[in-house]
CSV table of C-alpha atoms in Angstrom, one decimal:
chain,number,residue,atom,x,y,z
A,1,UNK,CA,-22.6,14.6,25.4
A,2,UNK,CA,-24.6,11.3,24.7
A,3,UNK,CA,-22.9,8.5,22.7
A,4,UNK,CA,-25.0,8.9,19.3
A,5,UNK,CA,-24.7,12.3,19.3
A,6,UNK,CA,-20.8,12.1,19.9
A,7,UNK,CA,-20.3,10.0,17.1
A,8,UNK,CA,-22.5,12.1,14.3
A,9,UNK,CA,-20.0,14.7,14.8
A,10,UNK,CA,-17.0,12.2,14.4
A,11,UNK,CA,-18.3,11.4,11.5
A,12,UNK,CA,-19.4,14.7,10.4
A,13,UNK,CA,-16.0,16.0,10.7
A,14,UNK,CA,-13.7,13.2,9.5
A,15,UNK,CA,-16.0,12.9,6.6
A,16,UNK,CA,-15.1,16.5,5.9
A,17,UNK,CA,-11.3,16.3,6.4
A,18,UNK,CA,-11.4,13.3,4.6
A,19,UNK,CA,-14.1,14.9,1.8
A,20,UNK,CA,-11.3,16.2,-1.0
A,21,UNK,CA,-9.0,13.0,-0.2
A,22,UNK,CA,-11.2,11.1,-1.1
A,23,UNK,CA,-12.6,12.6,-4.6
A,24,UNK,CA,-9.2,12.4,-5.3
A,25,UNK,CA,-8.6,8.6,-4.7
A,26,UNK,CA,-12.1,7.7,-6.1
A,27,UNK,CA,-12.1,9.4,-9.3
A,28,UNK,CA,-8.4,8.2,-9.9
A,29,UNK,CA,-9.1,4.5,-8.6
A,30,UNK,CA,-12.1,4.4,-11.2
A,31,UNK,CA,-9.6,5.1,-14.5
A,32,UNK,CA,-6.9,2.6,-12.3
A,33,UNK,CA,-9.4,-0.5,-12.5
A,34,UNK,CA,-8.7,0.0,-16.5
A,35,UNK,CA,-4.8,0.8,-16.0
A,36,UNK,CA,-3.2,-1.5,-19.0
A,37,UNK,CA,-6.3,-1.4,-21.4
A,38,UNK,CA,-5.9,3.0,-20.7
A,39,UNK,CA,-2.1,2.9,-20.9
A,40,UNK,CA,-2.4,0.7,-23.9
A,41,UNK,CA,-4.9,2.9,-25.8
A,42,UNK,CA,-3.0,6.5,-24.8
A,43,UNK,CA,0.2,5.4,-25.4
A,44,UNK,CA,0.1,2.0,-27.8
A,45,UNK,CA,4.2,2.4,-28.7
A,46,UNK,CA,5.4,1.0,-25.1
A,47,UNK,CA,3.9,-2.1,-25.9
A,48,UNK,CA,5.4,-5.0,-28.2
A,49,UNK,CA,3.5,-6.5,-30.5
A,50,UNK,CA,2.6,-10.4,-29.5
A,51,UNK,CA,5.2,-13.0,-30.2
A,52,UNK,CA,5.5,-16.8,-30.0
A,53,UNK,CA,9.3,-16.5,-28.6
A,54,UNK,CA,10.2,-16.7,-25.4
A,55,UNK,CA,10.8,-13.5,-23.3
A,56,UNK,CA,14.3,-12.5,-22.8
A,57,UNK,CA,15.6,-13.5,-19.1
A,58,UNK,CA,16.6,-10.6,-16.4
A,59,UNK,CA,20.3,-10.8,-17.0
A,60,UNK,CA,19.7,-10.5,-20.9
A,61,UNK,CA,17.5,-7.5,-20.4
A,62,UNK,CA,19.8,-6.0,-17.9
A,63,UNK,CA,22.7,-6.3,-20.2
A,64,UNK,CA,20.8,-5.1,-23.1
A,65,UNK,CA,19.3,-1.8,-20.5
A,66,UNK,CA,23.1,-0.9,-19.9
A,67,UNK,CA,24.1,-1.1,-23.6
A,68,UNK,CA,21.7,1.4,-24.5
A,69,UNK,CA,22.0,4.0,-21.0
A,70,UNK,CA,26.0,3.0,-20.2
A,71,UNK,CA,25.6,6.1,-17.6
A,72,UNK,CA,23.1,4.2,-15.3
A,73,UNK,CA,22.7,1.1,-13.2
A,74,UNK,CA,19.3,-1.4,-13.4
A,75,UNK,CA,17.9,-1.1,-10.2
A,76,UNK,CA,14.8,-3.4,-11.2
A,77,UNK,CA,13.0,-5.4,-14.1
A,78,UNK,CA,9.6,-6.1,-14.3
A,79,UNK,CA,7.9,-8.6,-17.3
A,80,UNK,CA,4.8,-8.2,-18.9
A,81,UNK,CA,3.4,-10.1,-21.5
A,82,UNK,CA,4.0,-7.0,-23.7
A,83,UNK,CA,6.8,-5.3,-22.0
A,84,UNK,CA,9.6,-5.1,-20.1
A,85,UNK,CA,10.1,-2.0,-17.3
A,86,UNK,CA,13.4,-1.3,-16.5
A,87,UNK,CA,13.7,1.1,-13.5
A,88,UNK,CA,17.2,2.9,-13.6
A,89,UNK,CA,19.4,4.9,-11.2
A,90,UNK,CA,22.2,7.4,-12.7
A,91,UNK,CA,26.2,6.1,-11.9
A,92,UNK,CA,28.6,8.8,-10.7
A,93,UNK,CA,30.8,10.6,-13.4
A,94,UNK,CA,33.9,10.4,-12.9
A,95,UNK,CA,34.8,13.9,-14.2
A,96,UNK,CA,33.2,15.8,-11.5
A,97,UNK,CA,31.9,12.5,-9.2
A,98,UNK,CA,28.1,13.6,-9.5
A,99,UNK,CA,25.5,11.2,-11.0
A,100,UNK,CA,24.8,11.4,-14.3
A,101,UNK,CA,21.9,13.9,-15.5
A,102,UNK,CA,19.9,11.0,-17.3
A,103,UNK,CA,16.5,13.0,-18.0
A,104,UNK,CA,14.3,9.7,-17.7
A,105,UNK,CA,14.0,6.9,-14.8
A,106,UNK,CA,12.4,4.2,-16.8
A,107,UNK,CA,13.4,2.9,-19.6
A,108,UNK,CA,11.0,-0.1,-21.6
A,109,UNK,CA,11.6,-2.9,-24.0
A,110,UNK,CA,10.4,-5.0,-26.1
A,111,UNK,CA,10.9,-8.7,-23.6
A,112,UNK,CA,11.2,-11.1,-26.9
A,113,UNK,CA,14.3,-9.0,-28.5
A,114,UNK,CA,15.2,-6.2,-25.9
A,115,UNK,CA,14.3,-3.2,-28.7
A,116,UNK,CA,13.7,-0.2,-26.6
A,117,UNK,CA,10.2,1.1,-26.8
A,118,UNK,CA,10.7,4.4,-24.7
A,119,UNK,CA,11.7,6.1,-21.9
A,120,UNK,CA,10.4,8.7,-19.4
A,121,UNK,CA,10.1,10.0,-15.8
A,122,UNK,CA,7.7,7.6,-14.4
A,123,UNK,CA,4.9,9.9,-13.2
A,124,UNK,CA,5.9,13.2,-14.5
A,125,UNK,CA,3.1,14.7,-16.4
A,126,UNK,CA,5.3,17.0,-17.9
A,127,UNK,CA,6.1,14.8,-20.2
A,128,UNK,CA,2.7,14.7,-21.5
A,129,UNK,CA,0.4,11.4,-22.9
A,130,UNK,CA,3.4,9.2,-22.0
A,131,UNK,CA,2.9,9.8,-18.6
A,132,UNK,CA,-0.7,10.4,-17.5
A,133,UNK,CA,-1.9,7.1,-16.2
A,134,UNK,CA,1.3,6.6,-14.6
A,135,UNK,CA,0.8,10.4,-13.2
A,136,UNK,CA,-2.8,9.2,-12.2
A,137,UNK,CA,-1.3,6.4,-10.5
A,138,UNK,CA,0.5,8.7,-8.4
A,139,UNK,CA,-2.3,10.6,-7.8
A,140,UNK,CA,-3.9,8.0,-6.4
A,141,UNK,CA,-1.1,6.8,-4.0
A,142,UNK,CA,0.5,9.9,-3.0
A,143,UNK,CA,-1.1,13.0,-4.6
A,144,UNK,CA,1.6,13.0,-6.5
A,145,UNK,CA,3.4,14.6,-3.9
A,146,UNK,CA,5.9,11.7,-2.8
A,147,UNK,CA,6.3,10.6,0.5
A,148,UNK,CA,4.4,13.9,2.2
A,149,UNK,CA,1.2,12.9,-0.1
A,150,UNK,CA,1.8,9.2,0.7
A,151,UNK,CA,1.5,10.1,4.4
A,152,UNK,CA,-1.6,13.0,4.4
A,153,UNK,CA,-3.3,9.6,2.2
A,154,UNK,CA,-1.9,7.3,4.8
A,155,UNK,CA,-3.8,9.3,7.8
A,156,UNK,CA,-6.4,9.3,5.4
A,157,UNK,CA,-7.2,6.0,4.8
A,158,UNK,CA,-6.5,5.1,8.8
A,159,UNK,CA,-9.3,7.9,9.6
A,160,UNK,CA,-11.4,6.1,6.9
A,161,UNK,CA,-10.8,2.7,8.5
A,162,UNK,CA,-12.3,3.9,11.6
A,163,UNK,CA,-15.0,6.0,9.9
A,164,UNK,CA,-16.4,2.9,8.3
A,165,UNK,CA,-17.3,1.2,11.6
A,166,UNK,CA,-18.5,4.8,13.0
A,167,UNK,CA,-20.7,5.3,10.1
A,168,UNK,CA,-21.9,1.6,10.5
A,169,UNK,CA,-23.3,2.2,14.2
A,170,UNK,CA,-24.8,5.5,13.3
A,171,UNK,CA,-27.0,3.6,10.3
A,172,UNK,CA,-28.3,1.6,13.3
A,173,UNK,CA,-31.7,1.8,14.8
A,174,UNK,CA,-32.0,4.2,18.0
A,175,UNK,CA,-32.6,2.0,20.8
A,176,UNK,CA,-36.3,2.5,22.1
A,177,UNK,CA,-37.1,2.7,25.6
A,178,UNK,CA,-39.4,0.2,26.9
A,179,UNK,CA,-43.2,1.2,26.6
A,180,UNK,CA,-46.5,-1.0,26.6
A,181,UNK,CA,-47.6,-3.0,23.5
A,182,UNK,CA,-51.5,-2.4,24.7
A,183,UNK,CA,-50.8,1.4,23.9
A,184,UNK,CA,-48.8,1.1,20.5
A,185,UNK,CA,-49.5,-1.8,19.6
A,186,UNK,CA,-46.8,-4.8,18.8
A,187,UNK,CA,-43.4,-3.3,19.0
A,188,UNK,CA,-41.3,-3.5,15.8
A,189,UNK,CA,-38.4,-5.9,15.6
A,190,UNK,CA,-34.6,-4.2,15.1
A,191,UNK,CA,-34.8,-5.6,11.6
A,192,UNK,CA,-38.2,-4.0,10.6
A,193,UNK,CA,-36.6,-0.7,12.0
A,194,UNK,CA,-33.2,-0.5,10.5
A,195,UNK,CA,-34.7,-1.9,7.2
A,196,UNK,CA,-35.6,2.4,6.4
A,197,UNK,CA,-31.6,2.7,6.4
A,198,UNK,CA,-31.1,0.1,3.4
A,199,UNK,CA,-33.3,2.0,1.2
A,200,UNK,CA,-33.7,5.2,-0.6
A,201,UNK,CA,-37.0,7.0,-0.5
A,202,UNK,CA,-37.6,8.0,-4.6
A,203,UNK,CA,-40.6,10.3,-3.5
A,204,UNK,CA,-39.0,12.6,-1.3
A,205,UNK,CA,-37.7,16.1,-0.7
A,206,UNK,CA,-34.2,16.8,-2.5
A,207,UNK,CA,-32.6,16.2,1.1
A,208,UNK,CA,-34.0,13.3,1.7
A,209,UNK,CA,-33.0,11.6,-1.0
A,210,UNK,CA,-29.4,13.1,-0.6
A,211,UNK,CA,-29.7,11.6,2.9
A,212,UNK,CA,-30.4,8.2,1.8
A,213,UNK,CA,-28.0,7.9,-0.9
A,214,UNK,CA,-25.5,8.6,1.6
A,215,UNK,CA,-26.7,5.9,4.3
A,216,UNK,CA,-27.8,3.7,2.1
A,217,UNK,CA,-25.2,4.1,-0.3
A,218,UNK,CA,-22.5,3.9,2.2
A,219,UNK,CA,-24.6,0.7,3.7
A,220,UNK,CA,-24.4,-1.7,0.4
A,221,UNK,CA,-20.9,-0.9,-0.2
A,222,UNK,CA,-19.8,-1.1,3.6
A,223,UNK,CA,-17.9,-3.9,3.7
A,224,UNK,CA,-15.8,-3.5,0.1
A,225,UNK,CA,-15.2,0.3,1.8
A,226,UNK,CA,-13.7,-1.2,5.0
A,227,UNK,CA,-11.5,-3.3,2.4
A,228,UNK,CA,-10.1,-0.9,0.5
A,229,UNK,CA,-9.5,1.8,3.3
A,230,UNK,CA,-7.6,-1.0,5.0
A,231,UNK,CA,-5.6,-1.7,2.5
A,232,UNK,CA,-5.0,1.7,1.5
A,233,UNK,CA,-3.2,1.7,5.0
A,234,UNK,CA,-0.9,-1.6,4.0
A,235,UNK,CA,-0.1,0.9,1.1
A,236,UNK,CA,0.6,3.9,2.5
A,237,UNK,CA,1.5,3.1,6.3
A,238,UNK,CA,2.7,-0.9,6.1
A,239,UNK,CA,5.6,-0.8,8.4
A,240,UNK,CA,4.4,2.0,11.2
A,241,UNK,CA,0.5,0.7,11.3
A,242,UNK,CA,-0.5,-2.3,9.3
A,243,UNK,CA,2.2,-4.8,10.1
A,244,UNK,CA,1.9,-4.5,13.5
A,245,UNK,CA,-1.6,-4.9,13.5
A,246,UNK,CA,-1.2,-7.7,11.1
A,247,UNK,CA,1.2,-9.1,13.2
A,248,UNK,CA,-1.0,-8.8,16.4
A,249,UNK,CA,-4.0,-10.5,15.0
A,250,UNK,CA,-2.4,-13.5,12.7
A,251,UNK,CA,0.8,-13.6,14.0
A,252,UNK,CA,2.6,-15.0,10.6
A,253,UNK,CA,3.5,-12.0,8.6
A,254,UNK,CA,6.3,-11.4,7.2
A,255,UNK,CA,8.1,-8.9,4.6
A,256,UNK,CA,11.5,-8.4,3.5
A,257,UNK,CA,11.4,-4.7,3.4
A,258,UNK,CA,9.8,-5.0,7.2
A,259,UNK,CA,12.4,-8.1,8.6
A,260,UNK,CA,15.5,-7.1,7.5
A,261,UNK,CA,17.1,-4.3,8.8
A,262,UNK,CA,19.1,-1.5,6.5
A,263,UNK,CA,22.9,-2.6,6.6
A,264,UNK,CA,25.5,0.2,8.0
A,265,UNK,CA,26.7,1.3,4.7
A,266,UNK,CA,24.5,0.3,1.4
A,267,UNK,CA,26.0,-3.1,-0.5
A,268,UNK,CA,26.5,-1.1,-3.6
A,269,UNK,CA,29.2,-4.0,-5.1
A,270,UNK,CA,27.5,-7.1,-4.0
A,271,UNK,CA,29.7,-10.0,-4.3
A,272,UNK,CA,26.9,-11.9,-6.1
A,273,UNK,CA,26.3,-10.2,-9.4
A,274,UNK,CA,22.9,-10.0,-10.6
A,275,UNK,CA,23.6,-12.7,-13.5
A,276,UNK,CA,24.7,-15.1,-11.0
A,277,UNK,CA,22.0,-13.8,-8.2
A,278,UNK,CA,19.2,-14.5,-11.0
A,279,UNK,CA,20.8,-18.0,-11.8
A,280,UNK,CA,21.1,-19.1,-8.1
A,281,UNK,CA,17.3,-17.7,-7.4
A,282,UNK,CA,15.7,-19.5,-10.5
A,283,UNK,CA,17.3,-22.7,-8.7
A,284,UNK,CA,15.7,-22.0,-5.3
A,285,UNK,CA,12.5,-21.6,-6.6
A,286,UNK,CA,12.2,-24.4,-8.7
A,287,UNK,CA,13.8,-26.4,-5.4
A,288,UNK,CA,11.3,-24.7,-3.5
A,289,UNK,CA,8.2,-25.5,-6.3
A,290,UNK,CA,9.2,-29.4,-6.2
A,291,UNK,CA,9.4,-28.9,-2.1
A,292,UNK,CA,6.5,-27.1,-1.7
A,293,UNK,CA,4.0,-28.4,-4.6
A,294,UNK,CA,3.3,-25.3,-6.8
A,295,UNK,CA,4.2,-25.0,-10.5
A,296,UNK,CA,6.0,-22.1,-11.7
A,297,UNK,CA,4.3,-20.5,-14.7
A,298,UNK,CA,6.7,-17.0,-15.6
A,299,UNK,CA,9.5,-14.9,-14.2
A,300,UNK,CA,7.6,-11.4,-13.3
A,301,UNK,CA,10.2,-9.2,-11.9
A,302,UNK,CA,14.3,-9.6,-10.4
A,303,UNK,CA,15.3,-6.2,-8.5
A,304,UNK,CA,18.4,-5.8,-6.1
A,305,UNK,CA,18.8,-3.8,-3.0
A,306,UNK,CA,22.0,-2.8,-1.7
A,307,UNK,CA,20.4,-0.7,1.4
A,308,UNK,CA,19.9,-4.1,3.0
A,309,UNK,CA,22.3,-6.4,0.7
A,310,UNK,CA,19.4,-8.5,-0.9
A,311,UNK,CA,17.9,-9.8,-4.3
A,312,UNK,CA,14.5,-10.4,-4.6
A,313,UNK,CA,13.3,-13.1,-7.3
A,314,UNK,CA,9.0,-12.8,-8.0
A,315,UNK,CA,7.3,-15.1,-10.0
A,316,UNK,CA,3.8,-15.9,-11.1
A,317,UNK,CA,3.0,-19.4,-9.8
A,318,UNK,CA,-0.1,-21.7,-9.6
A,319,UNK,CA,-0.6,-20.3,-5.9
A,320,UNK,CA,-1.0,-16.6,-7.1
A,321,UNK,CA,-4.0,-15.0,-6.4
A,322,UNK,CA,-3.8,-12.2,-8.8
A,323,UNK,CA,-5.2,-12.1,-12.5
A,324,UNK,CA,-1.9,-10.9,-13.4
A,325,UNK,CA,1.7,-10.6,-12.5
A,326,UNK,CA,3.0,-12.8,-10.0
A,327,UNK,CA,3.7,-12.5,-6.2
A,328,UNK,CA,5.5,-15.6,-5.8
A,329,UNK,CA,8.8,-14.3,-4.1
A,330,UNK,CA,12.2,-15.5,-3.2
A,331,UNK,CA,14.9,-13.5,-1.2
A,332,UNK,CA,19.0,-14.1,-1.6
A,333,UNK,CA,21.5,-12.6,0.6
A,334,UNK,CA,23.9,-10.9,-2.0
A,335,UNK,CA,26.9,-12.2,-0.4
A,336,UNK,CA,25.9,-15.3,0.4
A,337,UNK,CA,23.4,-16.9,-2.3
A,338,UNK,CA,21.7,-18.2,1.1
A,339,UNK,CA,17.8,-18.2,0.9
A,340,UNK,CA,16.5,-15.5,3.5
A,341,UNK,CA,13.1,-15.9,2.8
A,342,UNK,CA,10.3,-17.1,0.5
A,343,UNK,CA,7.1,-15.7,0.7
A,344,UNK,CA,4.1,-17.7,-1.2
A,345,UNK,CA,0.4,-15.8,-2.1
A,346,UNK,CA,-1.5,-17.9,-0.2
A,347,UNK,CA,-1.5,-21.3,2.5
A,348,UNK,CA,2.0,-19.9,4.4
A,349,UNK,CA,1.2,-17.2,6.5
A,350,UNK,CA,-2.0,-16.3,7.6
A,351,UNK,CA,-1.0,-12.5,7.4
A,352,UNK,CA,0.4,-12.8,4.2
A,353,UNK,CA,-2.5,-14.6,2.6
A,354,UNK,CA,-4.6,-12.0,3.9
A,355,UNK,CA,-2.4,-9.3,2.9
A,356,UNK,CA,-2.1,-10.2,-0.9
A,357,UNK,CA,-6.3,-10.7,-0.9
A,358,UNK,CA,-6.4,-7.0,0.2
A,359,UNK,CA,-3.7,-6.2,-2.1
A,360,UNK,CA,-5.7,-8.1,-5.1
A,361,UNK,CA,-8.9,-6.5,-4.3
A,362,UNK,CA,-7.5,-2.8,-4.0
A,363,UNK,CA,-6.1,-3.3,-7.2
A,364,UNK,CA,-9.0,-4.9,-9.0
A,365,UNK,CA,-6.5,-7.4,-10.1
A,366,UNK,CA,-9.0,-11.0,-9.1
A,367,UNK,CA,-12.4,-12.4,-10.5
A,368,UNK,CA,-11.7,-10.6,-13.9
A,369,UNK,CA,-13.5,-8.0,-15.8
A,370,UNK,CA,-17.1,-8.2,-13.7
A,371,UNK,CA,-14.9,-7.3,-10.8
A,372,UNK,CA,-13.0,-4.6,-12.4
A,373,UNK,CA,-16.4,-2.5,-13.6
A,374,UNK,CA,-17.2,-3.2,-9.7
A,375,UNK,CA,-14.2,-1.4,-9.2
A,376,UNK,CA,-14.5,1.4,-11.2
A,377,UNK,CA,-18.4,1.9,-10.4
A,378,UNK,CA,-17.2,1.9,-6.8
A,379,UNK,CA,-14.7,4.9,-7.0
A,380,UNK,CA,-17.5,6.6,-8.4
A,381,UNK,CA,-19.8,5.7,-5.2
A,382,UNK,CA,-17.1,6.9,-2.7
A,383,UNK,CA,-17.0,10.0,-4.7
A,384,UNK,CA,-21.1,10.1,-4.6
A,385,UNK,CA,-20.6,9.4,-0.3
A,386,UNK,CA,-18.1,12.4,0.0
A,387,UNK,CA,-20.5,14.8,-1.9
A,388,UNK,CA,-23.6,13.7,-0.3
A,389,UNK,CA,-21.6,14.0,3.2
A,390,UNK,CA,-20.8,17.8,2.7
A,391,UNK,CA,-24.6,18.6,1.2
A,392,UNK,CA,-26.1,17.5,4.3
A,393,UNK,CA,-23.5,18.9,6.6
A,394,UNK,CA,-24.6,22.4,4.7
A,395,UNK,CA,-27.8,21.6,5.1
A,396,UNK,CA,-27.7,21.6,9.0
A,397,UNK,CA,-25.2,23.6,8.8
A,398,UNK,CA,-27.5,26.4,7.7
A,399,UNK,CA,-30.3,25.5,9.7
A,400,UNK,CA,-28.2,25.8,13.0
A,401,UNK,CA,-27.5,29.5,11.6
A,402,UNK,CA,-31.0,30.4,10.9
A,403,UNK,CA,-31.7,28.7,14.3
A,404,UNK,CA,-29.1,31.0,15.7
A,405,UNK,CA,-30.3,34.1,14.2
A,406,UNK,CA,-33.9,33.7,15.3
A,407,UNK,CA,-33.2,33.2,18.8
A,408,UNK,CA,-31.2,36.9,18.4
């Protein structure tokens, strides 16, 4: 088989594996560009009116978490502006030694005075309007299916990766053999012939213009495609794919969940509680902000994990990237108080920096609203791609058969 010809059906067929995949992610990445605004609108009680006060610390929201669920743990906090999500995890009864049956896995409060707002299952559309962007999110990630759906969208999104550069050659002018300009006159430069793949003929037959919406389309948008099949395989396949490949390009990239190994037994009673953990981490950062040159702005999140015995401190900081939140991050040893690692959004590591762009960009979460309509209107084309890939596939499809048939 000849190389072009090889690669059309590459393309034909991992567009098609990839067609319902991708509907999926599109059409759910669309409504994610408008998460907060969405969540705010369907379900307006989880967030807390604006307040001049300052927001309640970690440790205060922790203590305030355990006094309304005593049967579970805080396992994370994250700060908004307008809320505070607490993610839980059930503690063991000690009549019969199993976990407690909680019925919910986050719980949300008000950050200025630690009211409770609500509660749910993070995800579970069962539950109804409380749950649907968060069960959207899901869908996005992981087709709601957990960590099977986080790997079929994994595999996806490294099949798309290569897809984009396949696609990219096949837009590409067909090289022309070598014939005299006296008999066809003054040759055409590679410009003037791939110029026909940029554009979209209005005038033509149905196919046609299916055709060129799908290699023109998929031409305009090539290079924000690329970026967010790439970095939907930092989100789904980070340790087995991306970080090595990070690591082989820019050498500098580091993670705590990737360079710290999972202890023999989880730390489950670290000898640094989290009031003192948070105290010790606000004083590294700050050490590190005068060391380093940034200016902290807010606390954004403080979450422990006792599979590998650590604390991890973020914060939004003049060096973050984002729109919102903060990526800023400091990690303690939770027997120690020693600093393992801070990780910065930008001018450290060369992997990193380039990590959190991707992660920004995927998440429509930089340049503001313009970028966030880009967003949506580009879930829409990749949607518009995987349609117009299957209509032409049909077409030919068919025409093969007829083809078939007629030589019978």
């Amino acid at each position: 088989m000849k190389i072009r010809p090889f690669w059309v059906v590459v393309h034909r067929y991992a567009g098609l594996a990839m067609t319902v995949f991708l509907i999926i992610v599109g059409l759910t990445g669309s409504l994610l560009a408008f998460y907060s605004e969405l969540e705010q609108l369907i379900s307006p009680q989880l967030f807390a009116p604006a307040s001049a006060s300052p927001r309640l610390s970690p440790p205060l929201l922790k203590a305030k978490a355990e006094q309304l669920v005593p049967q579970a743990s805080v396992v994370a906090i994250w700060l908004e502006h307008d809320a505070a999500n607490v993610d839980l995890e059930p503690l063991s009864n000690p009549a019969n030694g199993k976990p407690y049956e909680l019925g919910f896995t986050q719980l949300i409060l008000n950050p200025y005075t630690g009211e409770e707002l609500g509660r749910r299952t993070w995800g579970a559309i069962s539950e109804g309007w409380i749950n649907l962007m968060p069960f959207v999110y899901k869908l996005h990630y992981a087709l709601a299916l957990d960590e099977i759906g986080g790997w079929i969208l994994g595999i996806t999104a490294l099949v798309w990766t290569l897809d984009c550069f396949v696609g990219f050659y096949l837009t590409l002018p067909v090289a022309k053999r070598h014939t005299s300009p006296a008999a066809h006159g003054k040759p055409r430069s590679f410009w003037q012939r791939w110029a026909p793949a940029w554009k979209i003929k209005a005038r033509g037959s149905r196919f046609r213009i299916n055709f060129d919406l799908h290699r023109a389309g998929g031409l305009w948008v090539w290079a924000m495609l690329l970026v967010f099949a790439w970095s939907s395989v930092y989100m789904n396949l980070a340790d087995t794919v991306y970080a090595p490949v990070t690591r082989a390009v820019f050498t500098d990239y580091h993670e705590p969940w990737i360079d710290f190994p999972d202890l023999d037994k989880p730390l489950e009673q670290p000898a640094i509680a989290w009031s003192d953990a948070y105290r010790i981490a606000v004083e590294q950062m700050e050490q590190a902000a005068r060391e380093q040159g940034f200016v902290i702005q807010s606390p954004s999140g403080f979450r422990y994990n006792p599979a590998k015995g650590f604390y991890v401190y973020q914060v939004r900081t003049s060096l973050d990237i984002q729109d919102k939140h903060g990526t800023t991050r400091l990690v303690i040893d939770a027997t120690t108080g020693a600093d393992k690692l801070l990780l910065l959004p930008r001018g450290q590591y060369a992997g990193n920096t380039v990590t959190n762009w991707l992660g920004a960009l995927h998440m429509a979460n930089v340049f503001g609203m313009p970028y966030r309509i880009f967003v949506c209107l580009l879930g829409l084309a990749i949607v518009m791609l995987s349609v117009t890939g299957v209509v032409i596939w049909l077409k030919k499809r068919r025409a093969r058969l007829q083809k078939t048939v007629l030589q019978d």
